[in-house]
Coordinates of C-alpha atoms in Angstrom, one line a residue:
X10 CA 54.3 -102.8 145.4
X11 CA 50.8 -103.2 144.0
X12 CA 48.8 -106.1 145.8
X13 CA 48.4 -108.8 142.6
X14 CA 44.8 -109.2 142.2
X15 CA 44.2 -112.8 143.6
X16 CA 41.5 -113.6 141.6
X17 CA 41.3 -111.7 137.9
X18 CA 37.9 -110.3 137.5
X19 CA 35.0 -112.1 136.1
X20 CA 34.2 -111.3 132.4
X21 CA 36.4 -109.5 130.1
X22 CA 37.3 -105.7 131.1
X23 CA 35.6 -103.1 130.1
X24 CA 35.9 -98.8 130.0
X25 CA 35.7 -96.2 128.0
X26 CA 38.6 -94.2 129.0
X27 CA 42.0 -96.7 128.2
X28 CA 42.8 -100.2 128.6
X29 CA 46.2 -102.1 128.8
X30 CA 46.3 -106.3 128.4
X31 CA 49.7 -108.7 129.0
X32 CA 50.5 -111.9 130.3
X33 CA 50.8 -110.5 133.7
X34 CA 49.1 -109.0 136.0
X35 CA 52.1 -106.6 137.8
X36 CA 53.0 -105.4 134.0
X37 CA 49.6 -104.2 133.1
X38 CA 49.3 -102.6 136.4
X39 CA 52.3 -100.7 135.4
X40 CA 50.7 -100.0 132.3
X41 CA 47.4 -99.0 134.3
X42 CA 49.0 -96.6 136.2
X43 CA 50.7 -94.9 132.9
X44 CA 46.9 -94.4 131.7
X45 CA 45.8 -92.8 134.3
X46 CA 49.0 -90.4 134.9
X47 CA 47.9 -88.8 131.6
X48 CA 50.1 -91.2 129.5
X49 CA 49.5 -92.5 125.9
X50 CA 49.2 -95.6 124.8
X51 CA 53.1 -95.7 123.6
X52 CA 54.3 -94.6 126.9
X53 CA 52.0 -97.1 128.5
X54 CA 52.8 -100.5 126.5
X55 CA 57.0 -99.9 126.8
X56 CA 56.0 -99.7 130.6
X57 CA 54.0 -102.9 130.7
X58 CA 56.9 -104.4 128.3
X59 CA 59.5 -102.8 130.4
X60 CA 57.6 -104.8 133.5
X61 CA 57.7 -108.1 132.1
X62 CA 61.5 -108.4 130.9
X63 CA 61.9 -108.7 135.3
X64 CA 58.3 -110.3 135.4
X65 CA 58.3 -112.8 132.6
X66 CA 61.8 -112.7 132.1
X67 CA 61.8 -116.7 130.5
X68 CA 59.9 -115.2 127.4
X69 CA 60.9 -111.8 127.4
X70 CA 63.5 -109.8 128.0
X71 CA 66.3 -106.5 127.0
X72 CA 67.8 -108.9 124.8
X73 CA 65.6 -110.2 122.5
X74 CA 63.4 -108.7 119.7
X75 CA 59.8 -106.6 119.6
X76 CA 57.1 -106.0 117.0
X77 CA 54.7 -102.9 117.2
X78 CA 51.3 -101.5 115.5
X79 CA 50.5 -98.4 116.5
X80 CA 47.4 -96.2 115.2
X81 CA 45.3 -93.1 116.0
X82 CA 41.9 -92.9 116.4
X83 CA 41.1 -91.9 112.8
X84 CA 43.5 -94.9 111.6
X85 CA 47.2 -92.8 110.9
X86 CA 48.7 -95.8 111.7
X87 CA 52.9 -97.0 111.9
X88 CA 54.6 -100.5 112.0
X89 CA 57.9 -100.8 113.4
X90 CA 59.7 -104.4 112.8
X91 CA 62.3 -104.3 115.6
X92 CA 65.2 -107.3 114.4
X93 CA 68.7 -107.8 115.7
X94 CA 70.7 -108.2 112.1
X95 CA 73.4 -111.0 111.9
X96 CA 76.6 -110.4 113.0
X97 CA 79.2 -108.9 110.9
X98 CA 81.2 -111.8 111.6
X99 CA 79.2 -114.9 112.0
X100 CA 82.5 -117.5 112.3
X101 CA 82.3 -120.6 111.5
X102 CA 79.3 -122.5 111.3
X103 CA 80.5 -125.6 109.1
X104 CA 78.8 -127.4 112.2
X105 CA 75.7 -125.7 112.0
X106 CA 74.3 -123.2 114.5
X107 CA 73.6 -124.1 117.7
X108 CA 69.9 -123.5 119.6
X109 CA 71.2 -123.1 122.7
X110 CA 74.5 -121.0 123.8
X111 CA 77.0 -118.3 122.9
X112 CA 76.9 -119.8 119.4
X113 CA 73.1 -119.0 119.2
X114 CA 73.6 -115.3 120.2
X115 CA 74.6 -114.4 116.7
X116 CA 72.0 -111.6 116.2
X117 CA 71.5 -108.2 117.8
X118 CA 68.4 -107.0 119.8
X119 CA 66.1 -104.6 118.5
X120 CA 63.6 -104.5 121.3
X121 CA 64.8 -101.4 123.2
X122 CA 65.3 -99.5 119.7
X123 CA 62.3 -100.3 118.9
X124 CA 60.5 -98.1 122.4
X125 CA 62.9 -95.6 121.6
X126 CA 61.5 -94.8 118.0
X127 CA 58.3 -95.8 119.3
X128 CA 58.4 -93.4 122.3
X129 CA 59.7 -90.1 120.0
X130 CA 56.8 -91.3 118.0
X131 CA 54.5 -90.7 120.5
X132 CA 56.1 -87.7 121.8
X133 CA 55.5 -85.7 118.2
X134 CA 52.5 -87.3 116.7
X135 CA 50.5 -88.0 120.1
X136 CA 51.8 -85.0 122.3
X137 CA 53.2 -87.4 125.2
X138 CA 53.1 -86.3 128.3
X139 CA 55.0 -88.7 130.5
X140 CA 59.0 -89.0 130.4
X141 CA 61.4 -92.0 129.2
X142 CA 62.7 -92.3 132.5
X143 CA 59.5 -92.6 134.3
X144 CA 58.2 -95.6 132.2
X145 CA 60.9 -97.7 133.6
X146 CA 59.5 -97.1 137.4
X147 CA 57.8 -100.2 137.9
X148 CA 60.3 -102.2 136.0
X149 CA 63.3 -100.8 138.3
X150 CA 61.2 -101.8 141.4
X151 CA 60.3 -105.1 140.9
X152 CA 63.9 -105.6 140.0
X153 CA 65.5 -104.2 142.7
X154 CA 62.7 -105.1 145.3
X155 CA 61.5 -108.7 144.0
X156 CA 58.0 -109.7 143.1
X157 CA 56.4 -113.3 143.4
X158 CA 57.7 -115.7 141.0
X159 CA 55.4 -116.6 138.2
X160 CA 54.0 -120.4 138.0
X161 CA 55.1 -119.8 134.1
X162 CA 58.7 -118.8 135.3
X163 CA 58.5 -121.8 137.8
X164 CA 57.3 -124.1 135.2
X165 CA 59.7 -123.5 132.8
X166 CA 62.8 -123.2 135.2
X167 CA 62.2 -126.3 136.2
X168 CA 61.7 -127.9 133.1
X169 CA 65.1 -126.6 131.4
X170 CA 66.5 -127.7 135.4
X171 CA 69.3 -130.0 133.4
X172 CA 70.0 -127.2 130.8
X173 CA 70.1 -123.8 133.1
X174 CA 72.3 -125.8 135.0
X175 CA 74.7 -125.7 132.5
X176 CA 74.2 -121.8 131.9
X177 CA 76.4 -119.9 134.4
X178 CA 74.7 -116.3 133.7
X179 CA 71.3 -117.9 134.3
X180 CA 72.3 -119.7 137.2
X181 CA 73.3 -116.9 138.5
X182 CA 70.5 -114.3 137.6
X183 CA 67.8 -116.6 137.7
X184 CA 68.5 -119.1 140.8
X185 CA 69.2 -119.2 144.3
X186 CA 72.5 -120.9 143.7
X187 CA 71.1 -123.5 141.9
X188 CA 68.2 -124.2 143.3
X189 CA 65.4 -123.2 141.6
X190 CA 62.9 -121.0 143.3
X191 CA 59.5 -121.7 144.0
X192 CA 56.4 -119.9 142.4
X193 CA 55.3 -117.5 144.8
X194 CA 59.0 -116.7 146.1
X195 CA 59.9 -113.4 146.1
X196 CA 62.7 -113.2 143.0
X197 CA 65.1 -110.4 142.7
X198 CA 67.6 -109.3 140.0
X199 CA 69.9 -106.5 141.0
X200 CA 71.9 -106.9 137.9
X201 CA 69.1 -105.9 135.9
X202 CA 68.1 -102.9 137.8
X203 CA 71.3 -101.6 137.7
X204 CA 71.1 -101.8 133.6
X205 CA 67.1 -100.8 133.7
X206 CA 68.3 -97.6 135.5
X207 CA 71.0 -96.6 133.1
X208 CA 68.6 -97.2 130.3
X209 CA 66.1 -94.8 132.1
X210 CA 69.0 -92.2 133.1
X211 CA 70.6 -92.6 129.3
X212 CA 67.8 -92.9 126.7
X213 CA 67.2 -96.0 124.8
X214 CA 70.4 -95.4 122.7
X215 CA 72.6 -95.9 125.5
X216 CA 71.7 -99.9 125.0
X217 CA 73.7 -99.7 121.6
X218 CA 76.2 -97.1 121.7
X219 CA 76.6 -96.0 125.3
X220 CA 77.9 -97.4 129.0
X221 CA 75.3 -100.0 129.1
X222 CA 76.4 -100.8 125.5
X223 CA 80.0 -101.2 126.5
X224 CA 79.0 -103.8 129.3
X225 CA 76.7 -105.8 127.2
X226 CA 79.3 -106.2 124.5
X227 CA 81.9 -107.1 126.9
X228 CA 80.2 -109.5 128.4
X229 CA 79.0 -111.2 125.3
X230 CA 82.3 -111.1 124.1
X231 CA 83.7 -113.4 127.0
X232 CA 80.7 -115.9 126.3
X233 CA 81.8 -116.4 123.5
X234 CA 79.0 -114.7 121.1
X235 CA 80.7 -113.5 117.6
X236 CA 78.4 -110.3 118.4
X237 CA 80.5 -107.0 118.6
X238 CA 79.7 -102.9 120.0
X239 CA 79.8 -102.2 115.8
X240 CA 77.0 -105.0 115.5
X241 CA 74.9 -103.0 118.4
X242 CA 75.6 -99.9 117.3
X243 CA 73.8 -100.8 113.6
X244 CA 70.9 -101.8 115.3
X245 CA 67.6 -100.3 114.6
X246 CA 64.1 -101.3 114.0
X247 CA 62.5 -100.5 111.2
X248 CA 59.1 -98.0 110.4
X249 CA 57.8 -99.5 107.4
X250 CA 53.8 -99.6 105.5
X251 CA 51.7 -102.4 106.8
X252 CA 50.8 -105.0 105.2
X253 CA 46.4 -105.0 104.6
X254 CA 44.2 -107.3 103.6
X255 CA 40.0 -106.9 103.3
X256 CA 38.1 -109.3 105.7
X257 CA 34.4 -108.9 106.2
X258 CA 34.6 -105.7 104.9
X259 CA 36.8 -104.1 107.1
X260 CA 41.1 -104.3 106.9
X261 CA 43.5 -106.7 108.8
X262 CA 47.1 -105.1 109.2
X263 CA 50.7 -106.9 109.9
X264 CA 54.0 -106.3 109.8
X265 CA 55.9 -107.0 106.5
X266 CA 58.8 -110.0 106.2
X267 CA 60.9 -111.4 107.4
X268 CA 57.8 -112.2 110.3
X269 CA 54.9 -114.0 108.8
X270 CA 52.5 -111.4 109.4
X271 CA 52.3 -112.0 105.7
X272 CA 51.5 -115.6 106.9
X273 CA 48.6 -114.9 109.1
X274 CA 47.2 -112.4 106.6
X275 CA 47.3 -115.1 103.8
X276 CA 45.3 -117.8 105.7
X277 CA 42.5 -115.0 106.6
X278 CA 42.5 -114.0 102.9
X279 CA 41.9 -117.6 102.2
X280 CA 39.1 -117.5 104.6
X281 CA 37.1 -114.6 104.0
X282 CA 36.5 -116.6 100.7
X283 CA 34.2 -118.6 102.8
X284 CA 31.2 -118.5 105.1
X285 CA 33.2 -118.7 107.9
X286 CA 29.6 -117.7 110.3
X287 CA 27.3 -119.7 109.0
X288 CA 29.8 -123.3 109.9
X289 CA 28.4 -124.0 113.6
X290 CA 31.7 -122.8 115.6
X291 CA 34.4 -125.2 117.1
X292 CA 32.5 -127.8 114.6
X293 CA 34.5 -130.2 112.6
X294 CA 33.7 -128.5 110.0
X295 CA 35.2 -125.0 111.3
X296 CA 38.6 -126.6 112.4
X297 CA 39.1 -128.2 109.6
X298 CA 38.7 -125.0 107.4
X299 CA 41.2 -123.5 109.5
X300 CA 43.7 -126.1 109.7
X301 CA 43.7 -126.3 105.7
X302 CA 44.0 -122.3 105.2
X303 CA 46.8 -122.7 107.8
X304 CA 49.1 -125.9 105.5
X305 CA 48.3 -123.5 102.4
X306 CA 49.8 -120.3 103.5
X307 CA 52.2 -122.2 105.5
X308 CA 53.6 -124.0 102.4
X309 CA 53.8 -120.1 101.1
X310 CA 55.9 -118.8 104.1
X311 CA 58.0 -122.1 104.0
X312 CA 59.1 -121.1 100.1
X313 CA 59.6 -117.4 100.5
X314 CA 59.6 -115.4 103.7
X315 CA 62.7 -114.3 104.6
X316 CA 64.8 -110.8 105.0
X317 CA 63.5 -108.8 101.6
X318 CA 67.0 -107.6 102.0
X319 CA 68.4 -110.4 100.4
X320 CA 65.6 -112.3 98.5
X321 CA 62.9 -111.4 97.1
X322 CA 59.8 -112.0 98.9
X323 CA 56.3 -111.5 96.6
X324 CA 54.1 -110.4 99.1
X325 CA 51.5 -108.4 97.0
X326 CA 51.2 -112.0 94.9
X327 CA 50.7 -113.9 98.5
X328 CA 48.4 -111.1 99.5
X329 CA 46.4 -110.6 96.0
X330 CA 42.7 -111.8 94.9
X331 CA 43.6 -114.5 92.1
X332 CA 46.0 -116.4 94.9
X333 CA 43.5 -116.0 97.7
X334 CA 40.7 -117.2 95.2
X335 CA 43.0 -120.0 93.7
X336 CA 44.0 -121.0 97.4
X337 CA 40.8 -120.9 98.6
X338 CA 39.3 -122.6 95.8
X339 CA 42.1 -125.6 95.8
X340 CA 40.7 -126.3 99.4
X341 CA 39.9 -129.9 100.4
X342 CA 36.9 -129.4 102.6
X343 CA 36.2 -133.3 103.2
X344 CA 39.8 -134.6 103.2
X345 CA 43.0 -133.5 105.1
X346 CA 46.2 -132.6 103.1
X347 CA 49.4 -134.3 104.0
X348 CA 51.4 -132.6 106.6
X349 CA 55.0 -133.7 107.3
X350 CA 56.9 -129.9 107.5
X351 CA 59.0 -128.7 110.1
X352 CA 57.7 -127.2 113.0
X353 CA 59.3 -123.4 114.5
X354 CA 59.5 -123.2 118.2
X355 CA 59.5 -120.2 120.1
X356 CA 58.2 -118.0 123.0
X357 CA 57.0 -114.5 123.3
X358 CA 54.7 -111.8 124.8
X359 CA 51.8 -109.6 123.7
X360 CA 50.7 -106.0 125.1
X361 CA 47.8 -104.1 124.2
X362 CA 47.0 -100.6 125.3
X363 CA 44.7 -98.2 124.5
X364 CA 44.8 -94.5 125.9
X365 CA 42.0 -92.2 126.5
X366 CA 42.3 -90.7 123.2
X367 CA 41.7 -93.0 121.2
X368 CA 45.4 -94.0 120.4
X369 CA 46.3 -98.1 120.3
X370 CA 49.4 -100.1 120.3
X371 CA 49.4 -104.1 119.3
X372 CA 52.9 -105.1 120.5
X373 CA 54.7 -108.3 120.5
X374 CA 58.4 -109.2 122.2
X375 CA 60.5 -112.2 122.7
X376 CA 63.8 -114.1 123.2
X377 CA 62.6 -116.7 121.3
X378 CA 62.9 -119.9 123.1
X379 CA 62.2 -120.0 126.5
X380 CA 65.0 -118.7 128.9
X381 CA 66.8 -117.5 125.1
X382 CA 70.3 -118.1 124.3
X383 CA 70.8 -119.0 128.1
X384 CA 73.9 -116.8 127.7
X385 CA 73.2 -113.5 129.8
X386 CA 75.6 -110.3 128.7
X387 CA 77.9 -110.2 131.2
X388 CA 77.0 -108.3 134.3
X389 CA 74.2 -106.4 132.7
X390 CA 71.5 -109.3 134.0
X391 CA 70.1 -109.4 130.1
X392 CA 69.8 -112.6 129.0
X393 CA 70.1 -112.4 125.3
X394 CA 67.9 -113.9 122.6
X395 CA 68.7 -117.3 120.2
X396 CA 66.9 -115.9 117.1
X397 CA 70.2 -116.6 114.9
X398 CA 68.9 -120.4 115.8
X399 CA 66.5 -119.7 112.9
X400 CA 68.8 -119.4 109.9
X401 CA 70.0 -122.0 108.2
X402 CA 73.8 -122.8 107.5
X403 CA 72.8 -124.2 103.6
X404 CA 74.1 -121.6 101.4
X405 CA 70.6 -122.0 99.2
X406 CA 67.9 -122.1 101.9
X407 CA 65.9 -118.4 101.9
X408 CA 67.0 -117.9 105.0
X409 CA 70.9 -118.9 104.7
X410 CA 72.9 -117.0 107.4
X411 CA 74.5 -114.0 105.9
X412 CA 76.9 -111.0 108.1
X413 CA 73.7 -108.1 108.5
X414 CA 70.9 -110.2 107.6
X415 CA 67.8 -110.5 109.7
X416 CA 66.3 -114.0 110.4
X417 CA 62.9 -115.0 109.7
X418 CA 61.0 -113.9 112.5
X419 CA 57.6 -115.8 113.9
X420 CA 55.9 -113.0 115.5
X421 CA 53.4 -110.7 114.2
X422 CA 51.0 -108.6 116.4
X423 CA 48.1 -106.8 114.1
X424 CA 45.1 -104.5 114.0
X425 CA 41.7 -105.1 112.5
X426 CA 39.9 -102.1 111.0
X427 CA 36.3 -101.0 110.1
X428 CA 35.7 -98.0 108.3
X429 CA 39.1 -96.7 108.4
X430 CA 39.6 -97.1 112.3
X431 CA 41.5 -99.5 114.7
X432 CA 38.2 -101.8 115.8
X433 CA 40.6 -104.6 117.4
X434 CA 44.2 -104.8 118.5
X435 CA 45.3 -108.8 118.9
X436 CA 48.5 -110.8 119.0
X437 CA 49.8 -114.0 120.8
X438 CA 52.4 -116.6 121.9
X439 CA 53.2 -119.4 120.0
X440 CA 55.8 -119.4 117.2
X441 CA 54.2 -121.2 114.3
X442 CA 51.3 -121.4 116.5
X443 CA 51.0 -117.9 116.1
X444 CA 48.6 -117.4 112.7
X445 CA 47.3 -120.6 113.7
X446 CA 45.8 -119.2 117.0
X447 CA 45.2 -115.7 115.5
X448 CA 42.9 -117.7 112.8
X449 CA 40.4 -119.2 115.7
X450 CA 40.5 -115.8 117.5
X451 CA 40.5 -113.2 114.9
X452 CA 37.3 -115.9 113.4
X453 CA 35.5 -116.1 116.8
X454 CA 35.8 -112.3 117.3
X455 CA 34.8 -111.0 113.9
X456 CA 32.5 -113.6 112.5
X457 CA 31.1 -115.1 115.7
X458 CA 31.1 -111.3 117.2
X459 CA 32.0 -112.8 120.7
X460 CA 33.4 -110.7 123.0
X461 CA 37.2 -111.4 123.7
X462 CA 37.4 -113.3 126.6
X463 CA 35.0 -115.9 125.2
X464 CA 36.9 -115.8 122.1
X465 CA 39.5 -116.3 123.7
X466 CA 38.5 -119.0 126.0
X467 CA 37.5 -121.0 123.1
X468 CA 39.1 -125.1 122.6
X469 CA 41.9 -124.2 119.8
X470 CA 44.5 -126.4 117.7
X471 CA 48.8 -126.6 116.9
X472 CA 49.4 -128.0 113.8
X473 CA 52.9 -130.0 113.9
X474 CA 55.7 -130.8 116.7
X475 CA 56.0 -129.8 119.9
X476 CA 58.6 -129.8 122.6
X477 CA 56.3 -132.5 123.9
X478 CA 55.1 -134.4 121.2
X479 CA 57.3 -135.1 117.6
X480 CA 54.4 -136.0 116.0
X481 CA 53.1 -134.0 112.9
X482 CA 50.0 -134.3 114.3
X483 CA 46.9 -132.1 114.8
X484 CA 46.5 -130.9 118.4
X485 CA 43.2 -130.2 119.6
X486 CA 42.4 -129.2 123.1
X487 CA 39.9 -132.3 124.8
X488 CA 37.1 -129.5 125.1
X489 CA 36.3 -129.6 121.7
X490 CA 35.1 -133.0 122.4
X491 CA 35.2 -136.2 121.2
X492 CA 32.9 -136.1 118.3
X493 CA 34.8 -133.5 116.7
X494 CA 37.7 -135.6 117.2
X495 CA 35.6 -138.2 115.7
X496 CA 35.0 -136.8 112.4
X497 CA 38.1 -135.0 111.9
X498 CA 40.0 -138.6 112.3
X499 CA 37.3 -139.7 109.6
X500 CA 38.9 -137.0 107.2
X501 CA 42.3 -137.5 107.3
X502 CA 43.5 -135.7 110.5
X503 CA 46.3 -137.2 112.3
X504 CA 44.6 -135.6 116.0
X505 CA 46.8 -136.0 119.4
X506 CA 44.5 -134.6 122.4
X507 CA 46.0 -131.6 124.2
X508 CA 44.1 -131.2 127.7
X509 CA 42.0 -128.1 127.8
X510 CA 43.1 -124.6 128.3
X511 CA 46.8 -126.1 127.4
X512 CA 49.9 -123.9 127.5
X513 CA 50.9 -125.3 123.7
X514 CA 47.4 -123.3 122.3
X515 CA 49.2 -120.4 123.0
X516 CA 48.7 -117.3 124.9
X517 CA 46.8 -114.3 122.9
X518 CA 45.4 -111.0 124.1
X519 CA 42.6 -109.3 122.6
X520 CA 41.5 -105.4 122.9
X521 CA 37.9 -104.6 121.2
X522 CA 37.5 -100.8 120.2
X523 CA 34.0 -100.3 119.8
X524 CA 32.5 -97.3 117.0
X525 CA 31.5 -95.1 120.3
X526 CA 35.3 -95.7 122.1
X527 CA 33.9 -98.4 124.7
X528 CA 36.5 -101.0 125.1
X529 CA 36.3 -104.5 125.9
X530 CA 39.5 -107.1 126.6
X531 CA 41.1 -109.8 128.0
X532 CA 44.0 -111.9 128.0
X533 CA 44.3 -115.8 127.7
X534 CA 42.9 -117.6 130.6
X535 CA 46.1 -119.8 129.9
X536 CA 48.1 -117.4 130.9
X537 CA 49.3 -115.4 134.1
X538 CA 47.7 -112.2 132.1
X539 CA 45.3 -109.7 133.0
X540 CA 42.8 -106.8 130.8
X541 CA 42.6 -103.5 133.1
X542 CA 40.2 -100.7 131.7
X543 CA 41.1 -97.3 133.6

């Protein structure tokens, strides 16, 4: 095994010749080593993702859902949106759907497809060099072999301790029977080694319509999911156009609905109708900007995101001049709108790599909560996503459950562009938190020109609930100090301190492609995460 780097390096990472960033450090090793076996940047982020559904397995896994930008040097670029539909047949959900349970592993999992159409993507337009099965290396290692158990995984174990004990598959993947083991113990899941190598013998297919297919719908079956092998075997991501926007005269791209990449373009529309570097930075005045662009496009996404499959979704409206200009110009700037909407939970992961070539990937993956359905398939050692949890059971909400239908989906990892090329790859944690955090980053890197570890370092804000705190309140991390907290009382702001470098501000990653190919990254200093240049 790779000896984890005890103490990260100082300052963000830096080369000129590839760079891979995650939430932990063993995953963009594996990632690392792709880059400098001659891999591309495809080939290296499904290893680092591979990696952390054993690593990180509480926010990411083979049974949840994945996200994925991916561009070449001269900006030929491809999204693929990687959602589990719906069951064909949901049963009976009179009593609503359930967060947690067989009930709430109702849609498929689109992850795996997704590296599959990714990684023959690769293979044509990038000429890759490295094979399926060797991407899955690390990931079959640290399964079979055990690594040292995360202070995330820990954390989180031990906070669900009263649910997982009421999840036989977790109980018995994910403790020592029963007890919970301690960060720093070596963890091992043989179970999922046994499925990661038939998905590296089989191809990526074999998840929907081969052995390990068989197993995983046999075992979801005698949970008690209404999932199905017909339901796996429709499952594909889909390669669709971005979705642009101009900022500061280059080009933000996201993924088109039902995620809210539509979301987080809107509130940086809204704000490239302002002077977003001349407002002194982490000032009152700059989070308060924010926070308002955020409840405006967030009304938006509450009205009309969902699967464009079933309603219609305006996006070129959301994403035009006259409603960024009438947004923008309806702004408050001295006084606070109202804010009493519901808050989305929800965990997830985000990889960036860049290859030697020139060749990026922004990548995002989840099982949305923590720890998922808490229903693992079977013997397989996947724990399976909850992302049916997100639709509704009334028959007139946007996003009713439907047989086929894909829920609306938080995640949305992008790309920022100048002059026609990828200039920064980004993405992050957080569920609604998500364009919230993206709007202080992508701000602090691009109109602050900060380099990303700072920018990522920065204090930053949750608008809403938590699992912590049922107040629709205004988070704010204590280091933007107390006369910012001061004034943004004064205008309205309903503020709850969050202590510094807190988990709830999410958990982004930030690659930096500079005009000459020198890159600069970093991930969160919130996370267990790690930016490696080759």
């Amino acid at each position: 095994m790779p000896p984890l780097l005890d103490t990260p390096p100082k300052g963000p990472a830096r080369s000129d010749r590839g760079m891979v960033t995650s939430p932990h450090a063993l995953a963009s090793q594996a990632g690392h080593e792709v880059l400098r076996a001659g891999g591309n940047a495809i080939e290296a982020a499904i290893a680092v993702n591979a990696t952390l559904c054993v690593t990180y397995p509480h926010f990411c896994g083979l049974g949840g859902d994945a996200f994925l930008i991916a561009s070449d040097r001269d900006g030929t670029s491809i999204t693929l949106s990687g959602i589990g539909q719906a069951a064909g047949r949901v049963g009976d959900l009179r009593d609503g759907i359930p967060v947690r349970g067989p009930g709430s592993a109702l849609t498929a999992a689109a992850a795996v497809d997704t590296w599959d159409q990714a990684f023959a993507y690769g293979q044509r337009a990038w000429g890759g060099r490295r094979s399926w099965a060797s991407l899955f290396d690390r990931a079959i290692q640290y399964a079979t072999d055990g690594f040292p158990l995360t202070p995330s995984q820990h954390f989180w174990s031990t906070f669900r301790a009263t649910e997982i004990a009421t999840w036989p598959g977790v109980v018995r993947g994910f403790t020592d029977a029963g007890r919970l083991p301690e960060a720093g113990e070596r963890f091992r899941q043989p179970d999922l080694a046994r499925s990661l190598t038939t998905l590296a013998g089989n191809g990526g297919r074999d998840f929907y319509e081969g052995d390990l297919a068989r197993r995983i719908a046999d075992g979801l079956r005698q949970a008690g999911s209404p999932l199905d092998a017909d339901d796996l075997a429709r499952c594909r991501a889909r390669n669709e156009p971005a979705l642009r926007v101009p900022y500061r005269g280059g080009e933000l791209l996201s993924l088109r609905p039902p995620t809210q990449g539509v979301t987080t373009l809107e509130i940086m529309g809204i704000l490239d109708r302002f002077d977003v570097g001349a407002i002194p930075e982490s000032s009152a005045d700059y989070y308060h900007l924010l926070v308002e662009a955020v409840k405006a496009a967030f009304l938006d996404r509450n009205r009309h995101v969902a699967d464009p499959d079933f309603t219609d979704v305006p996006v070129e409206h959301l994403l035009s001049a006259a409603h960024l200009d009438g947004q923008a110009a309806r702004l408050d700037l001295r006084r606070a709108r109202p804010w009493p909407h519901v808050f989305q939970t929800g965990d997830t992961v985000f990889i960036g790599a860049v290859d030697g070539d020139g060749n990026c990937v922004s990548l995002l993956q989840t099982i949305y909560f923590d720890w998922g359905s808490g229903v693992v398939a079977g013997d397989t050692g996947i724990l399976w996503h909850n992302r049916g949890a997100a639709f509704s059971v009334d028959p007139d909400h946007i996003n009713a459950v439907r047989p086929g239908k894909r829920p609306f989906h938080t995640l949305n990892p992008g790309m920022y562009f100048r002059d026609g090329r990828p200039s920064l790859l980004y993405g992050t944690q957080g569920a609604d938190g998500q364009p919230q955090t993206l709007s202080a980053v992508l701000t602090r890197l691009i109109d602050y020109g900060m380099d990303p570890l700072t920018a990522l370092d920065r204090p930053r804000f949750l608008l809403g609930k938590t699992f912590s705190d049922s107040r629709d309140s205004l988070k704010l991390e204590l280091a933007a100090g107390p006369e910012v907290f001061d004034a943004l009382t004064a205008r309205g702001h309903a503020i709850s301190p969050i202590p510094t470098h807190s988990p709830l501000a999410g958990h982004p990653g930030a690659i930096r492609i500079g005009p000459d190919g020198a890159l600069v990254g970093a991930h969160d200093p919130r996370s267990d995460g790690l930016a490696l240049g080759v």
